[in-house]
GROMACS .gro file of C-alpha atoms in nm:
model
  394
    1UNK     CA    1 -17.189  -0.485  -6.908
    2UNK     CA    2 -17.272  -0.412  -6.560
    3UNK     CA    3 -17.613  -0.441  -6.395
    4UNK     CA    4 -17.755  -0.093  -6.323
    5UNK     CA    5 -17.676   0.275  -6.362
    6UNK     CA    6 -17.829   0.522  -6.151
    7UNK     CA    7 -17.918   0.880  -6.247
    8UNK     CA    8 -17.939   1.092  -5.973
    9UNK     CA    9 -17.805   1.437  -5.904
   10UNK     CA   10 -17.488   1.297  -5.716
   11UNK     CA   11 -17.186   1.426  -5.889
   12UNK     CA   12 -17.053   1.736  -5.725
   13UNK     CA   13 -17.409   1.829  -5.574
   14UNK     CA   14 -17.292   2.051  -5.276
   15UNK     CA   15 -17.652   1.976  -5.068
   16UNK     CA   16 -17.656   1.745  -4.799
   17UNK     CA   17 -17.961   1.594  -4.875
   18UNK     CA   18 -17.874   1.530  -5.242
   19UNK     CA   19 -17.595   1.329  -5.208
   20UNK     CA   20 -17.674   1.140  -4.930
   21UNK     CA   21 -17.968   0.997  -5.148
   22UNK     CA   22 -17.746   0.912  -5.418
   23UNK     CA   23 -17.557   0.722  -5.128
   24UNK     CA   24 -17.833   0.576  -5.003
   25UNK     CA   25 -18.032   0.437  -5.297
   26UNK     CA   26 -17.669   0.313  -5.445
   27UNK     CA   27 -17.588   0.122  -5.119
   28UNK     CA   28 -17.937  -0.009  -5.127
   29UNK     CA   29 -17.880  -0.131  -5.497
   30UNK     CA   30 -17.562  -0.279  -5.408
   31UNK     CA   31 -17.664  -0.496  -5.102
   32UNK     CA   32 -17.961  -0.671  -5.345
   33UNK     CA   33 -17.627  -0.819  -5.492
   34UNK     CA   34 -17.637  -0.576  -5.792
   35UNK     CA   35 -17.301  -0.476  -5.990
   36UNK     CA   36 -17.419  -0.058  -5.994
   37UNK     CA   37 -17.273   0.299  -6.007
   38UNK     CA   38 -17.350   0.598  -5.978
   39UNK     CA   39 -17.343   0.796  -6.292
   40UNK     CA   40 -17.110   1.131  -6.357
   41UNK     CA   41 -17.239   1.355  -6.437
   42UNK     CA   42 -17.248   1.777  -6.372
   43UNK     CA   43 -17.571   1.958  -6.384
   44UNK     CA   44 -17.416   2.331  -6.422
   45UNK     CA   45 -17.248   2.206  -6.783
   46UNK     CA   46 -17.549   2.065  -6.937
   47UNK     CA   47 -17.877   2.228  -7.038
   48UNK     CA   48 -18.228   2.213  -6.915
   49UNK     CA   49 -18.457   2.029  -7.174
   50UNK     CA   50 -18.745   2.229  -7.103
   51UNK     CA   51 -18.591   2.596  -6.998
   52UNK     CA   52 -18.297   2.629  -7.232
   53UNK     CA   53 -18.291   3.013  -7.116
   54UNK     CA   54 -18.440   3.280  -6.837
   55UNK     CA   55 -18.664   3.402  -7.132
   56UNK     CA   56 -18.868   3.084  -7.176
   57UNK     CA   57 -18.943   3.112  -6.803
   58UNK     CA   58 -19.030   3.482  -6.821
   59UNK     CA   59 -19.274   3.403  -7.085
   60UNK     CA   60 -19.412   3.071  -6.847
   61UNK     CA   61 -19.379   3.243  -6.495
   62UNK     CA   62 -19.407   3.634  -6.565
   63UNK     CA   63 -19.148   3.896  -6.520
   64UNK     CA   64 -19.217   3.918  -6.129
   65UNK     CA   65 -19.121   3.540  -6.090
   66UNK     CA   66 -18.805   3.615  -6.309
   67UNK     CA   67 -18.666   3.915  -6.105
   68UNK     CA   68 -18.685   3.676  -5.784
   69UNK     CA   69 -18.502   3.424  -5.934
   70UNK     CA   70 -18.256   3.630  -6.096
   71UNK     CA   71 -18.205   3.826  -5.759
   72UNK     CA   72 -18.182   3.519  -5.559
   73UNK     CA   73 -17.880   3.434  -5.820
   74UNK     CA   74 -17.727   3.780  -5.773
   75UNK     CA   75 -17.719   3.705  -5.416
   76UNK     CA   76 -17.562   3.399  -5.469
   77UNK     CA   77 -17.298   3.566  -5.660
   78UNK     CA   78 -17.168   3.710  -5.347
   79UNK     CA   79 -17.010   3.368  -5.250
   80UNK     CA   80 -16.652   3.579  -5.244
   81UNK     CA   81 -16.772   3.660  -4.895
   82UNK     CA   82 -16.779   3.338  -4.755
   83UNK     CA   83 -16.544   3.155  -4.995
   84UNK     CA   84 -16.283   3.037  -4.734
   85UNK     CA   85 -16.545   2.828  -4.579
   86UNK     CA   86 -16.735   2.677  -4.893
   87UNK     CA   87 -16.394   2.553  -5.050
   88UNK     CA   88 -16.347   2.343  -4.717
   89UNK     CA   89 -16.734   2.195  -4.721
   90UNK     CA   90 -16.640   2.145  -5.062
   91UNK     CA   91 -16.331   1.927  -5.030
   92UNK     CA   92 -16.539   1.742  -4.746
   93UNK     CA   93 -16.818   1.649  -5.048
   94UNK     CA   94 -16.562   1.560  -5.218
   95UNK     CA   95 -16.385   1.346  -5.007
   96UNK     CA   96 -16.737   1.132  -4.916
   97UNK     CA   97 -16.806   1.112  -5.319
   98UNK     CA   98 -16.426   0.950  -5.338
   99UNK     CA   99 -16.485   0.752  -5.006
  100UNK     CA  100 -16.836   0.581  -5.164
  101UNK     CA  101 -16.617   0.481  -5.449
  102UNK     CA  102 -16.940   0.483  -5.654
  103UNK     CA  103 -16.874   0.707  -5.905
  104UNK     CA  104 -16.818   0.624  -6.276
  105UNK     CA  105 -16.635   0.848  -6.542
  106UNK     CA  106 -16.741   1.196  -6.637
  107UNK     CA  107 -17.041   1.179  -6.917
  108UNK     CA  108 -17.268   1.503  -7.063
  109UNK     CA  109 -17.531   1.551  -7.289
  110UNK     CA  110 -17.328   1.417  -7.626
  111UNK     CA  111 -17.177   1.120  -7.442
  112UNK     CA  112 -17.473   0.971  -7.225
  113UNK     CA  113 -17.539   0.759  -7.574
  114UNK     CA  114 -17.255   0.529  -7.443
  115UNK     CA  115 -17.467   0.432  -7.114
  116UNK     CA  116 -17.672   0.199  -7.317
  117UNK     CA  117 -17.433   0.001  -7.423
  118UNK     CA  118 -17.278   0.008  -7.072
  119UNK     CA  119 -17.540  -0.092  -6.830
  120UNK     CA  120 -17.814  -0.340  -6.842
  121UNK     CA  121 -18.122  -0.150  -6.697
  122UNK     CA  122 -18.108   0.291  -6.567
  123UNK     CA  123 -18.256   0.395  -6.239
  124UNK     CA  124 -18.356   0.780  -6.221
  125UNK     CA  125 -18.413   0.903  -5.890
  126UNK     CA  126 -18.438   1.018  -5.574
  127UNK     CA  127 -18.499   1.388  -5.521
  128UNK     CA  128 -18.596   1.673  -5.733
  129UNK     CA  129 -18.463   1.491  -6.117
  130UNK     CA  130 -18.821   1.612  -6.301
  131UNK     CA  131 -18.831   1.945  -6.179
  132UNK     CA  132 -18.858   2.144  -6.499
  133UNK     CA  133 -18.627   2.415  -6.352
  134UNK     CA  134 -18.366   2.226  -6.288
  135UNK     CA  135 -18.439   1.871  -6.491
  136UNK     CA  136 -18.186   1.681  -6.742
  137UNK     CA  137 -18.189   1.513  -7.043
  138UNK     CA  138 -18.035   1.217  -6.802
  139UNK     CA  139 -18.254   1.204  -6.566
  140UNK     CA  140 -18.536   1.168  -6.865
  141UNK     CA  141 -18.370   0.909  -7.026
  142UNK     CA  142 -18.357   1.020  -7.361
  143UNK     CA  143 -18.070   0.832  -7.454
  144UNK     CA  144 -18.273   0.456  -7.491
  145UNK     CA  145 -18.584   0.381  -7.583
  146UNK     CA  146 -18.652   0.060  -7.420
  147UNK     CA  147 -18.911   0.073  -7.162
  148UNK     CA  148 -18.844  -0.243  -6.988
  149UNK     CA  149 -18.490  -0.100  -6.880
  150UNK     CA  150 -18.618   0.231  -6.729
  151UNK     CA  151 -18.713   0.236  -6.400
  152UNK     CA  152 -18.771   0.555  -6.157
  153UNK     CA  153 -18.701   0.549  -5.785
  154UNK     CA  154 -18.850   0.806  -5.602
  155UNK     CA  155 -18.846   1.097  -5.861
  156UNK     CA  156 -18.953   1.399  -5.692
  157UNK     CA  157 -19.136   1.722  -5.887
  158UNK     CA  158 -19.096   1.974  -5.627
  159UNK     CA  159 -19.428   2.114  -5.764
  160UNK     CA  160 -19.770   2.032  -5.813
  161UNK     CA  161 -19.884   2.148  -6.158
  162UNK     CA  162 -19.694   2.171  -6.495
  163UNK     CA  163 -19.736   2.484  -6.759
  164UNK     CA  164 -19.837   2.324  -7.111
  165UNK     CA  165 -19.527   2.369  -7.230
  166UNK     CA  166 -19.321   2.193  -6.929
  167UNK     CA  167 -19.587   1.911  -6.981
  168UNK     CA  168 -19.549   1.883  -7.366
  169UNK     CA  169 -19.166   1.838  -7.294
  170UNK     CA  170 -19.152   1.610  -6.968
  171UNK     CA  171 -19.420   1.388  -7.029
  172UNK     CA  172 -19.357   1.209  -7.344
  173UNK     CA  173 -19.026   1.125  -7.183
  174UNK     CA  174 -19.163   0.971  -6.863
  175UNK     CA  175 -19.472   0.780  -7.036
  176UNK     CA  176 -19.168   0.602  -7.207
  177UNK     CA  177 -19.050   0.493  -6.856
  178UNK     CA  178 -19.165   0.133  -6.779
  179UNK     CA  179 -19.178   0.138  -6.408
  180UNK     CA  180 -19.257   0.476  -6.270
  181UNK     CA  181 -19.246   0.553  -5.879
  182UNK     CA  182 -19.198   0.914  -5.721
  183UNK     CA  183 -19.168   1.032  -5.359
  184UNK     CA  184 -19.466   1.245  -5.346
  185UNK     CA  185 -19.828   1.160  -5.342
  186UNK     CA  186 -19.872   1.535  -5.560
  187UNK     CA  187 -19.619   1.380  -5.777
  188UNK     CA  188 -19.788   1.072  -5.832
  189UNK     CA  189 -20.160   1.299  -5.862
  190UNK     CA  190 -19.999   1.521  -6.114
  191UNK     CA  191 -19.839   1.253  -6.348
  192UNK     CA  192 -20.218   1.081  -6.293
  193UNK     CA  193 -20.362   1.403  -6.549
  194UNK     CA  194 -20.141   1.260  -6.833
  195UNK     CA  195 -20.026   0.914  -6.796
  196UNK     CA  196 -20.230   0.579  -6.797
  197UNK     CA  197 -19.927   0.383  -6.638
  198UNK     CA  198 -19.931   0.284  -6.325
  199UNK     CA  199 -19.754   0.506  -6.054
  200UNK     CA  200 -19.629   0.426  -5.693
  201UNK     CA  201 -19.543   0.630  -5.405
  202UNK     CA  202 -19.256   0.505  -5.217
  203UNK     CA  203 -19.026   0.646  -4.945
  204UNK     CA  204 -18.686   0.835  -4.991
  205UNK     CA  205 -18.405   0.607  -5.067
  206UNK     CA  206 -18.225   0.759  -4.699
  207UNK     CA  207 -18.522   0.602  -4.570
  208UNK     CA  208 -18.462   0.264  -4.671
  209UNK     CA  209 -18.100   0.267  -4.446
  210UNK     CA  210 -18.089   0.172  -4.096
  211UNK     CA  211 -17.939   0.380  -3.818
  212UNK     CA  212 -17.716   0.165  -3.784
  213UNK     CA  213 -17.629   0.231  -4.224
  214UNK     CA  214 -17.600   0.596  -4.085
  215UNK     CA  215 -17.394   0.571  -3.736
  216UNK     CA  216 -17.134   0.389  -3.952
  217UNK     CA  217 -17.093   0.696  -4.180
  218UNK     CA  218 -17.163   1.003  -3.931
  219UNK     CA  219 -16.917   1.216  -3.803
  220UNK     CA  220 -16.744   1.225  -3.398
  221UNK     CA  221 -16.965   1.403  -3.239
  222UNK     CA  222 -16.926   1.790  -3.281
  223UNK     CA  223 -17.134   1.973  -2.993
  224UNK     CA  224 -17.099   1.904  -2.653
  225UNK     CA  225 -17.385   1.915  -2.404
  226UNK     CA  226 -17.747   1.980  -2.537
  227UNK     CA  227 -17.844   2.156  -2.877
  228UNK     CA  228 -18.111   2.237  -3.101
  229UNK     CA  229 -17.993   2.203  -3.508
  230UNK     CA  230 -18.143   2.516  -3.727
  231UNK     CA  231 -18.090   2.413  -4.106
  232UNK     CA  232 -18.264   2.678  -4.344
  233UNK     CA  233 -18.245   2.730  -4.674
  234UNK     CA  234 -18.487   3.082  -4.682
  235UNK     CA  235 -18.423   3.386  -4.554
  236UNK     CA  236 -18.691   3.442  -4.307
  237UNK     CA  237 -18.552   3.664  -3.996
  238UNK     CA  238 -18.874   3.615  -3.821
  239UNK     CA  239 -18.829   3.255  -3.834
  240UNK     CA  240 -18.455   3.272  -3.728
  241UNK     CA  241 -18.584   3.501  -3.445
  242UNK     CA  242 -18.837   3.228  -3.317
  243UNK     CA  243 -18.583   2.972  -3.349
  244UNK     CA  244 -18.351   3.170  -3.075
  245UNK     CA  245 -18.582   3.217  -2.846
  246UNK     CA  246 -18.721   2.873  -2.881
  247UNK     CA  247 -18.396   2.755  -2.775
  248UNK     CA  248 -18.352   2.991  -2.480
  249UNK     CA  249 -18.650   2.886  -2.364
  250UNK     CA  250 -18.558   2.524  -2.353
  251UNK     CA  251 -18.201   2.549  -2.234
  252UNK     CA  252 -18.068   2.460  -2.562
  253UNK     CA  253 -17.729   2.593  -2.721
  254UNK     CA  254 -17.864   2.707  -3.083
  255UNK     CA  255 -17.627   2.508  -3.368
  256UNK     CA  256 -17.705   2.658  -3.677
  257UNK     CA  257 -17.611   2.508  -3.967
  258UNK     CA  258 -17.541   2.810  -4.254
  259UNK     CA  259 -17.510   2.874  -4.657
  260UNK     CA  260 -17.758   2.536  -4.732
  261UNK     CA  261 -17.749   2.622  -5.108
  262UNK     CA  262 -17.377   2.680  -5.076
  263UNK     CA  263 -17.420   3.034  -5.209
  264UNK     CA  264 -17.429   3.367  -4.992
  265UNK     CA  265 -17.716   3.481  -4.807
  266UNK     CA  266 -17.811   3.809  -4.581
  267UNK     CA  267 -17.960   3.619  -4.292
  268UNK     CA  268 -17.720   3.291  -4.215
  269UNK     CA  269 -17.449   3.581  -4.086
  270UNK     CA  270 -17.684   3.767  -3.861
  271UNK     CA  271 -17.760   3.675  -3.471
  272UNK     CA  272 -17.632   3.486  -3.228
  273UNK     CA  273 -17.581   3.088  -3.226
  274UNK     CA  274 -17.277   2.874  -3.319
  275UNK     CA  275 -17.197   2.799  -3.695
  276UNK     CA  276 -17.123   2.446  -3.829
  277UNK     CA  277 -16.973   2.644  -4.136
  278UNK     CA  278 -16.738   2.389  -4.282
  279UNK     CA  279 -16.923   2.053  -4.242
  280UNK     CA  280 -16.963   1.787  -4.504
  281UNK     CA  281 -17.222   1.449  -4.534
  282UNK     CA  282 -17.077   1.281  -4.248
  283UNK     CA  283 -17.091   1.539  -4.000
  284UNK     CA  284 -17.448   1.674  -4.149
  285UNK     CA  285 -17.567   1.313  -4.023
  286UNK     CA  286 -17.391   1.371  -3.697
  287UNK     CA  287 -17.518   1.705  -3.601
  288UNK     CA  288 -17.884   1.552  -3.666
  289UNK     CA  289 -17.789   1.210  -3.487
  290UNK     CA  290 -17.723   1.381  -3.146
  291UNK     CA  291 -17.914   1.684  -3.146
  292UNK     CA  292 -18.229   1.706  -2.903
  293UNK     CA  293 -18.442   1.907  -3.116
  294UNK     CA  294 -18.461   2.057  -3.520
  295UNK     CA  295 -18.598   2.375  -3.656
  296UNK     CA  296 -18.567   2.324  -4.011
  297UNK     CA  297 -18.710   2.407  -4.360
  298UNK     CA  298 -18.522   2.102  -4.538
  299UNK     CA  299 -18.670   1.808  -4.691
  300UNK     CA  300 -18.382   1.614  -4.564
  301UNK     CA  301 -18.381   1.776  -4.245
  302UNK     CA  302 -18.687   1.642  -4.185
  303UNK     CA  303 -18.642   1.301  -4.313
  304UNK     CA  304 -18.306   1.257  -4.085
  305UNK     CA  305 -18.493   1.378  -3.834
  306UNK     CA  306 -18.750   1.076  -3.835
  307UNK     CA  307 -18.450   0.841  -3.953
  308UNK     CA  308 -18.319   0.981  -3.568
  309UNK     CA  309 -18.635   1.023  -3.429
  310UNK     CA  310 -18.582   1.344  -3.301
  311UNK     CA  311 -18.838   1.642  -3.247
  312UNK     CA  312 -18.880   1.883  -3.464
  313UNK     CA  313 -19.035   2.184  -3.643
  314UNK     CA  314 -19.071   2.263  -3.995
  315UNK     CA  315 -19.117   2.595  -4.142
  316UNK     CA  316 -19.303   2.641  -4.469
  317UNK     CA  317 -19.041   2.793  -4.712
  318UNK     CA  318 -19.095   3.193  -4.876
  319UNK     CA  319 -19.360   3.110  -5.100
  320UNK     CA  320 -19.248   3.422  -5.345
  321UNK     CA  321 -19.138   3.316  -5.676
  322UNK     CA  322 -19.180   2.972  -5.646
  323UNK     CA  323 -19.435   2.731  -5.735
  324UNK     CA  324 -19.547   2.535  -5.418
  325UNK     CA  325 -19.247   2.423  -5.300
  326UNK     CA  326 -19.365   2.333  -4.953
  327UNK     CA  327 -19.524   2.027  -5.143
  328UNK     CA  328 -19.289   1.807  -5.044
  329UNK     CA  329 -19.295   1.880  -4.698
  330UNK     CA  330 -19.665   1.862  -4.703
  331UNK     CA  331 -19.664   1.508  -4.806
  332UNK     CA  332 -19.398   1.363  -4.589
  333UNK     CA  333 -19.573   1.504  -4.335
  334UNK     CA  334 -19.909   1.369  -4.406
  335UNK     CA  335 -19.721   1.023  -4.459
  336UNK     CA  336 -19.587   0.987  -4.077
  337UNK     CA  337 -19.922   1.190  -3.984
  338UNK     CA  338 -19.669   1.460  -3.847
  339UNK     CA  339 -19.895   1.748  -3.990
  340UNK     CA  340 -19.899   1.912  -3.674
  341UNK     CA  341 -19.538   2.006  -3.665
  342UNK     CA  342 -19.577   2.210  -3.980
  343UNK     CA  343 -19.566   2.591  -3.847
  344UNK     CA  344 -19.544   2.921  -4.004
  345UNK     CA  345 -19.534   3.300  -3.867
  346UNK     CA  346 -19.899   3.278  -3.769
  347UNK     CA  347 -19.870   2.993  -3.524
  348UNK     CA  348 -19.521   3.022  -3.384
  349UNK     CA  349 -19.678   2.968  -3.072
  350UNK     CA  350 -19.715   2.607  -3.108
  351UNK     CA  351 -19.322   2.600  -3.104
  352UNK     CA  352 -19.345   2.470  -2.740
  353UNK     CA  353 -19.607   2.213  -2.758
  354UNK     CA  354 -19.339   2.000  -3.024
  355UNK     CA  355 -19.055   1.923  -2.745
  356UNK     CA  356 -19.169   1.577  -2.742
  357UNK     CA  357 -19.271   1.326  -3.054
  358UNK     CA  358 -19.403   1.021  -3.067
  359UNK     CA  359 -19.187   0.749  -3.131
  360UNK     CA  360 -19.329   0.470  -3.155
  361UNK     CA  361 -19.569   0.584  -3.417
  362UNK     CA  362 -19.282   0.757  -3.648
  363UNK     CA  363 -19.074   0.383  -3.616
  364UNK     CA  364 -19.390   0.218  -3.694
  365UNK     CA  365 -19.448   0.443  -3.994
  366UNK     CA  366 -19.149   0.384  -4.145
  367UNK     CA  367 -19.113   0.047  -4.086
  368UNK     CA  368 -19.385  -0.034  -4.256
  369UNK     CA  369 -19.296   0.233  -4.561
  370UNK     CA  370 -18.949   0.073  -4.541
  371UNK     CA  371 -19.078  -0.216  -4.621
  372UNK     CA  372 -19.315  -0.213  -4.890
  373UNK     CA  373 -19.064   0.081  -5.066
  374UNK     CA  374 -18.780  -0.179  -5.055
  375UNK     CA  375 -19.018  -0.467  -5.188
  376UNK     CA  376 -19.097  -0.233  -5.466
  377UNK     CA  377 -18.729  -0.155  -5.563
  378UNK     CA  378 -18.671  -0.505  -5.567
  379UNK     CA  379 -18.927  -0.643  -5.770
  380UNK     CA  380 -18.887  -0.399  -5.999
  381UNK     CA  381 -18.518  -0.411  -6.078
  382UNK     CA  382 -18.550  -0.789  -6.075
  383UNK     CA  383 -18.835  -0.812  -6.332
  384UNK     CA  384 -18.621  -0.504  -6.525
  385UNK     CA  385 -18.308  -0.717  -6.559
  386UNK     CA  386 -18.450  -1.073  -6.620
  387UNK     CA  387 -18.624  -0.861  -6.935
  388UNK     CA  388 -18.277  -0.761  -7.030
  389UNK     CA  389 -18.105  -1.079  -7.004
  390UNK     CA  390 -18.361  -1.326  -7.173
  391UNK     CA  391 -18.343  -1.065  -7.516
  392UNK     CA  392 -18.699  -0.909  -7.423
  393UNK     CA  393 -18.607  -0.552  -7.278
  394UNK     CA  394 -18.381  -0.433  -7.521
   0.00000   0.00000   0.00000
């Protein structure tokens, strides 16, 4: 039996940020002297727990919200246009999931049983694992009923309310969890309205690497002389506009970075700019690493941003047919007090004034986040598999 089993979306997630968390929180794991793995396991060919189809979420979200989301996948659809390019990012993910040599055999929704009997104590987390639009009967851990054994890392909502219905699905499942932490302070408020356990706020698991964890997996260098990275994943012209003349205005070669949800969109082919079309994890890293400044709408392009300490700007994401997504952002934000480089259409002004950043504070920040975070993840898997081996957690 090895030690610990993480539950993550990892396994063929084509996002930058997603796997490099997976990465992250496994190397972390590993260098507490932990025998762990990732766990197998592919999202598109098991079902949502709480939204088993698009009429549920009609009847939640209204027909409005349902025609966004089903035009956003029509879009998508389109991916024939650019499929040249997405097959080699692909083999790229690919080839850093084989590299990490984390991975464990293939499980789904009738297998996952066999984890318990596999692995001593189950981490769920980082990023968006309780979403209810895109959450997992995995990344609940449904498949044991042993509190002591369950821990969360990081979880992330992406939201900050639940319908009745998500709620009377999601949390009976994380109650059951005996150590709960999540990466947002609206995640931790929100799980505050139905759970008495306790709940902790700690950093993203990228966080917890040091450059130097990064420099060893980034990329050559890919630009030469001085660039700004622009890494969105809406559809915003205005914003693309601003971006462009930002970087005219500041002498900087504009390196966009297209196609972040590996699907089709209208706007990534229009305008000027060069296109890091076929890049993978390693080079994602890279083109943050060296670039002088980042217009972004990411959660992970912000965090490698402060990982880099590089300037940057964040754009609040289209707000239509979603339900307040920018959460995230807003609470990184407010946790390196970097509120002031949140901008939207109505201030694109204050573009200018964010050339600079403040260092020292940002390193002090996260130092200090770092630290408690990785004191957290320690204690708590310790405690979790003590419980296991002396007979009490199973």
């Amino acid at each position: 039996m090895r030690d610990i089993a993480i539950l993550t979306k990892y396994y063929k997630n084509y996002n930058y940020g997603g796997m490099l968390q997976g990465y992250a929180l496994h190397k972390v794991i590993s260098m507490l002297g932990y025998s762990v793995d990732l766990v197998s396991y592919d999202v598109r060919q098991n079902s949502n727990p709480v939204y088993v189809s698009l009429i549920q979420q009609c009847k939640q979200y209204g027909l409005r919200a349902a025609i966004y989301k089903a035009g956003e996948k029509a879009i998508g659809k389109c991916n024939f246009l650019i499929s040249d390019l997405l097959e080699t990012r692909i083999q790229k993910f690919n080839q850093f999931m084989i590299d990490a040599n984390a991975n464990t055999k293939l499980y789904n929704d009738d297998t996952i049983l066999e984890l318990g009997n596999e692995y001593k104590i189950f981490v769920s987390g980082s990023d968006q694992i309780w979403n209810p639009n895109s959450v997992r009967k995995l990344y609940l851990q449904t498949f044991i009923n042993a509190p002591n054994r369950k821990i969360s890392y990081a979880a992330s909502i992406g939201r900050n309310t639940f319908t009745e219905h998500e709620a009377d699905i999601l949390i009976p499942y994380i109650r059951n969890f005996g150590t709960i932490s999540v990466r947002e302070e609206t995640a931790k408020k929100l799980l505050e309205n139905y759970i008495q356990n306790n709940i902790y706020t700690v950093i993203d698991p990228t966080m917890l690497l040091s450059l130097e964890d990064w420099d060893n997996i980034a990329s050559k260098r890919l630009i030469i002389g001085k660039y700004a990275i622009v890494y969105f994943f809406s559809n915003n012209l205005a914003v693309r506009k601003a971006s462009m003349d930002f970087c005219n205005r500041h002498g900087l070669q504009m390196v966009l970075i297209p196609y972040a949800k590996q699907e089709f969109n209208l706007t990534d082919g229009k305008g000027v700019g060069k296109r890091l079309k076929n890049i993978g994890p390693r080079e994602f890293v890279s083109a943050i690493k060296h670039a002088e400044f980042v217009l972004t709408d990411s959660f992970h392009g912000v965090v490698f941003s402060i990982i880099y300490q590089k300037p940057f700007a964040v754009f609040e994401r289209n707000k239509a047919g979603h339900v307040s997504m920018n959460s995230r952002l807003y609470d990184l934000l407010n946790t390196f007090d970097l509120t002031d480089r949140l901008i939207d259409i109505e201030n694109i002004g204050l573009l200018d004034s964010l050339i600079e950043i403040d260092t020292e504070k940002v390193v002090k920040i996260l130092t200090q986040k770092k630290c408690e975070s990785h004191t957290f993840l320690k204690e708590s898997i310790d405690k979790a598999v003590r419980s296991v081996d002396n007979g009490t957690g199973k």
